[in-house]
PDB file of C-alpha atoms in Angstrom:
ATOM      1  CA  MET G 220     -15.546  -0.235 -12.758  1.00 49.00           C
ATOM      2  CA  PRO G 221     -11.902   0.819 -12.888  1.00 47.00           C
ATOM      3  CA  PRO G 222      -9.697  -0.774 -15.587  1.00 56.00           C
ATOM      4  CA  HIS G 223      -7.487  -2.393 -12.927  1.00 63.00           C
ATOM      5  CA  PRO G 224      -7.834  -3.042  -9.201  1.00 82.00           C
ATOM      6  CA  VAL G 225      -7.689  -0.177  -6.742  1.00 86.00           C
ATOM      7  CA  ARG G 226      -4.610  -0.437  -4.566  1.00 91.00           C
ATOM      8  CA  PHE G 227      -3.481   1.315  -1.401  1.00 93.00           C
ATOM      9  CA  VAL G 228       0.103   2.462  -2.029  1.00 95.00           C
ATOM     10  CA  ARG G 229       1.026   4.711   0.905  1.00 97.00           C
ATOM     11  CA  LEU G 230      -0.102   5.568   4.407  1.00 97.00           C
ATOM     12  CA  ARG G 231       1.152   8.673   6.239  1.00 98.00           C
ATOM     13  CA  ILE G 232       0.357   8.850   9.954  1.00 98.00           C
ATOM     14  CA  ALA G 233       1.008  11.750  12.347  1.00 98.00           C
ATOM     15  CA  GLY G 234      -0.246  12.123  15.916  1.00 97.00           C
ATOM     16  CA  PHE G 235      -2.516   9.089  15.581  1.00 97.00           C
ATOM     17  CA  LYS G 236      -2.581   6.818  18.647  1.00 96.00           C
ATOM     18  CA  SER G 237       0.986   5.548  19.254  1.00 94.00           C
ATOM     19  CA  PHE G 238       2.402   7.485  16.269  1.00 96.00           C
ATOM     20  CA  ALA G 239       3.443  10.704  18.018  1.00 95.00           C
ATOM     21  CA  GLU G 240       5.856  11.576  15.213  1.00 95.00           C
ATOM     22  CA  PRO G 241       5.046  11.418  11.493  1.00 97.00           C
ATOM     23  CA  ALA G 242       5.548   8.004   9.892  1.00 96.00           C
ATOM     24  CA  SER G 243       5.088   6.787   6.338  1.00 96.00           C
ATOM     25  CA  VAL G 244       4.327   3.233   5.257  1.00 92.00           C
ATOM     26  CA  GLU G 245       4.805   2.219   1.627  1.00 93.00           C
ATOM     27  CA  ILE G 246       2.352  -0.534   0.729  1.00 92.00           C
ATOM     28  CA  LEU G 247       4.106  -2.600  -1.912  1.00 91.00           C
ATOM     29  CA  PRO G 248       2.383  -5.142  -4.174  1.00 88.00           C
ATOM     30  CA  GLY G 249       2.118  -8.491  -2.445  1.00 85.00           C
ATOM     31  CA  LEU G 250       1.983  -7.126   1.104  1.00 81.00           C
ATOM     32  CA  THR G 251      -0.111  -9.592   3.065  1.00 80.00           C
ATOM     33  CA  GLY G 252       0.604  -8.764   6.679  1.00 87.00           C
ATOM     34  CA  ILE G 253       2.299  -6.580   9.253  1.00 89.00           C
ATOM     35  CA  VAL G 254       4.506  -8.293  11.811  1.00 90.00           C
ATOM     36  CA  GLY G 255       6.360  -7.099  14.887  1.00 91.00           C
ATOM     37  CA  PRO G 256       6.541  -7.431  18.652  1.00 93.00           C
ATOM     38  CA  ASN G 257       3.631  -6.688  20.956  1.00 93.00           C
ATOM     39  CA  GLY G 258       3.023  -2.982  21.399  1.00 87.00           C
ATOM     40  CA  CYS G 259       4.914  -1.774  18.312  1.00 89.00           C
ATOM     41  CA  GLY G 260       1.812  -0.317  16.581  1.00 90.00           C
ATOM     42  CA  LYS G 261       0.673  -3.011  14.127  1.00 92.00           C
ATOM     43  CA  SER G 262      -3.000  -2.640  15.046  1.00 93.00           C
ATOM     44  CA  ASN G 263      -2.678   1.149  15.001  1.00 95.00           C
ATOM     45  CA  VAL G 264      -1.480   1.044  11.372  1.00 95.00           C
ATOM     46  CA  VAL G 265      -4.624  -0.861  10.365  1.00 94.00           C
ATOM     47  CA  GLU G 266      -6.823   1.395  12.506  1.00 96.00           C
ATOM     48  CA  ALA G 267      -5.255   4.486  10.918  1.00 97.00           C
ATOM     49  CA  LEU G 268      -6.282   3.152   7.503  1.00 95.00           C
ATOM     50  CA  ARG G 269      -9.821   2.395   8.722  1.00 95.00           C
ATOM     51  CA  TRP G 270     -10.123   5.813  10.361  1.00 96.00           C
ATOM     52  CA  ALA G 271      -8.891   7.715   7.287  1.00 97.00           C
ATOM     53  CA  MET G 272     -11.396   5.826   5.129  1.00 95.00           C
ATOM     54  CA  GLY G 273     -14.311   6.992   7.265  1.00 94.00           C
ATOM     55  CA  GLU G 274     -14.677   4.794  10.352  1.00 92.00           C
ATOM     56  CA  SER G 275     -17.123   6.699  12.564  1.00 90.00           C
ATOM     57  CA  SER G 276     -17.212   4.423  15.614  1.00 88.00           C
ATOM     58  CA  ALA G 277     -14.666   5.236  18.320  1.00 88.00           C
ATOM     59  CA  ARG G 278     -15.406   1.827  19.821  1.00 90.00           C
ATOM     60  CA  ALA G 279     -14.355   0.100  16.576  1.00 90.00           C
ATOM     61  CA  LEU G 280     -11.011   1.886  17.006  1.00 91.00           C
ATOM     62  CA  ARG G 281     -10.646   0.741  20.637  1.00 91.00           C
ATOM     63  CA  GLY G 282     -11.569   4.144  22.055  1.00 90.00           C
ATOM     64  CA  GLY G 283     -14.309   5.766  24.074  1.00 91.00           C
ATOM     65  CA  GLU G 284     -14.623   8.885  21.928  1.00 91.00           C
ATOM     66  CA  MET G 285     -13.103   9.958  18.634  1.00 93.00           C
ATOM     67  CA  ASP G 286     -10.566  12.284  20.298  1.00 94.00           C
ATOM     68  CA  ASP G 287      -8.987   9.107  21.719  1.00 95.00           C
ATOM     69  CA  VAL G 288      -7.260   8.542  18.358  1.00 96.00           C
ATOM     70  CA  ILE G 289      -5.049  11.590  19.045  1.00 96.00           C
ATOM     71  CA  PHE G 290      -1.685  10.762  20.658  1.00 96.00           C
ATOM     72  CA  ALA G 291      -2.354  11.136  24.393  1.00 94.00           C
ATOM     73  CA  GLY G 292       1.244  11.606  25.510  1.00 94.00           C
ATOM     74  CA  THR G 293       3.630   9.635  27.701  1.00 93.00           C
ATOM     75  CA  ALA G 294       5.970  10.448  30.551  1.00 94.00           C
ATOM     76  CA  ALA G 295       8.589  11.381  27.945  1.00 94.00           C
ATOM     77  CA  ARG G 296       6.386  12.935  25.211  1.00 94.00           C
ATOM     78  CA  ALA G 297       3.753  15.639  25.331  1.00 94.00           C
ATOM     79  CA  ALA G 298       0.247  14.916  24.096  1.00 95.00           C
ATOM     80  CA  ARG G 299      -0.674  16.137  20.619  1.00 96.00           C
ATOM     81  CA  ASN G 300      -3.692  18.272  19.820  1.00 96.00           C
ATOM     82  CA  LEU G 301      -4.301  16.832  16.376  1.00 97.00           C
ATOM     83  CA  ALA G 302      -3.900  13.691  14.341  1.00 98.00           C
ATOM     84  CA  GLU G 303      -3.736  13.316  10.585  1.00 98.00           C
ATOM     85  CA  VAL G 304      -3.703  10.266   8.338  1.00 98.00           C
ATOM     86  CA  THR G 305      -3.312  10.319   4.550  1.00 99.00           C
ATOM     87  CA  VAL G 306      -4.002   7.268   2.400  1.00 98.00           C
ATOM     88  CA  THR G 307      -2.838   7.210  -1.219  1.00 97.00           C
ATOM     89  CA  MET G 308      -4.734   4.948  -3.621  1.00 94.00           C
ATOM     90  CA  GLU G 309      -3.978   4.082  -7.251  1.00 93.00           C
ATOM     91  CA  GLY G 310      -6.388   2.787  -9.855  1.00 86.00           C
ATOM     92  CA  ALA G 311      -9.316   4.784  -8.492  1.00 83.00           C
ATOM     93  CA  ALA G 312     -10.461   6.441 -11.738  1.00 83.00           C
ATOM     94  CA  GLY G 313     -14.232   6.285 -11.941  1.00 82.00           C
ATOM     95  CA  LEU G 314     -14.811   5.559  -8.252  1.00 80.00           C
ATOM     96  CA  ALA G 315     -14.656   8.946  -6.552  1.00 80.00           C
ATOM     97  CA  PRO G 316     -17.338  11.634  -6.683  1.00 79.00           C
ATOM     98  CA  GLN G 317     -16.866  14.762  -8.801  1.00 83.00           C
ATOM     99  CA  PRO G 318     -14.535  16.622  -9.076  1.00 85.00           C
ATOM    100  CA  PHE G 319     -12.218  13.660  -8.392  1.00 82.00           C
ATOM    101  CA  HIS G 320     -14.020  11.120 -10.575  1.00 82.00           C
ATOM    102  CA  ASP G 321     -11.357  10.923 -13.301  1.00 85.00           C
ATOM    103  CA  ALA G 322      -8.296  10.941 -11.015  1.00 86.00           C
ATOM    104  CA  ASP G 323      -6.369   7.657 -11.102  1.00 87.00           C
ATOM    105  CA  GLU G 324      -4.518   8.503  -7.870  1.00 91.00           C
ATOM    106  CA  LEU G 325      -6.400   9.711  -4.819  1.00 94.00           C
ATOM    107  CA  GLN G 326      -4.956  11.100  -1.609  1.00 96.00           C
ATOM    108  CA  ILE G 327      -7.522  10.874   1.151  1.00 96.00           C
ATOM    109  CA  THR G 328      -6.697  12.813   4.303  1.00 98.00           C
ATOM    110  CA  ARG G 329      -8.571  12.871   7.574  1.00 98.00           C
ATOM    111  CA  ARG G 330      -7.524  15.314  10.269  1.00 98.00           C
ATOM    112  CA  ILE G 331      -8.917  15.659  13.778  1.00 98.00           C
ATOM    113  CA  GLU G 332      -8.281  18.422  16.294  1.00 97.00           C
ATOM    114  CA  ARG G 333      -8.923  17.784  19.962  1.00 95.00           C
ATOM    115  CA  GLY G 334     -12.418  19.019  20.831  1.00 92.00           C
ATOM    116  CA  ALA G 335     -13.137  20.238  17.293  1.00 94.00           C
ATOM    117  CA  GLY G 336     -13.995  17.097  15.301  1.00 92.00           C
ATOM    118  CA  SER G 337     -12.511  15.847  12.063  1.00 96.00           C
ATOM    119  CA  ALA G 338     -12.434  16.893   8.423  1.00 98.00           C
ATOM    120  CA  TYR G 339     -11.706  15.088   5.160  1.00 97.00           C
ATOM    121  CA  ARG G 340      -9.822  16.114   2.051  1.00 97.00           C
ATOM    122  CA  ILE G 341      -9.480  14.327  -1.274  1.00 94.00           C
ATOM    123  CA  ASN G 342      -6.505  15.431  -3.375  1.00 94.00           C
ATOM    124  CA  GLY G 343      -6.210  18.556  -1.241  1.00 95.00           C
ATOM    125  CA  ARG G 344      -9.850  19.647  -1.542  1.00 94.00           C
ATOM    126  CA  ASP G 345     -12.485  19.539   1.173  1.00 95.00           C
ATOM    127  CA  ALA G 346     -14.682  16.443   1.027  1.00 94.00           C
ATOM    128  CA  ARG G 347     -17.570  14.929   2.955  1.00 92.00           C
ATOM    129  CA  ALA G 348     -17.281  11.814   5.092  1.00 92.00           C
ATOM    130  CA  ARG G 349     -19.811  10.157   2.785  1.00 92.00           C
ATOM    131  CA  ASP G 350     -17.584  10.839  -0.258  1.00 89.00           C
ATOM    132  CA  VAL G 351     -14.729   8.960   1.406  1.00 91.00           C
ATOM    133  CA  GLN G 352     -16.864   6.166   2.853  1.00 88.00           C
ATOM    134  CA  THR G 353     -18.278   5.284  -0.577  1.00 84.00           C
ATOM    135  CA  LEU G 354     -14.757   4.520  -1.793  1.00 82.00           C
TER     136      LEU G 354
END
């Protein structure tokens, strides 16, 4: 067990659902909710976190297939061909598989290309979905 609680500290989203352009969310201690008007992307922030951490059901992400998480375009913006979400966690020492086991900070990235599936990276190195899902 880690010496202190694991904490999400940052979420970077690019090309994921309504986030056509890159966005970064700092997750400060004490954050208990996300508020805003209808349609501003609150649910998509939470779904980006779920997806990056290994969600494998497109239906759980309000889609028909996994490619549906990629920004589909609007009348004013072209569709994207890939989406990428990076989650930064602190206090993770002892939780991750080797070779990341001793790292206190983990950056978990999931990237999907239209028609090609998705891939995971932990601290810049290729990882398996199972490695991420166990976190």
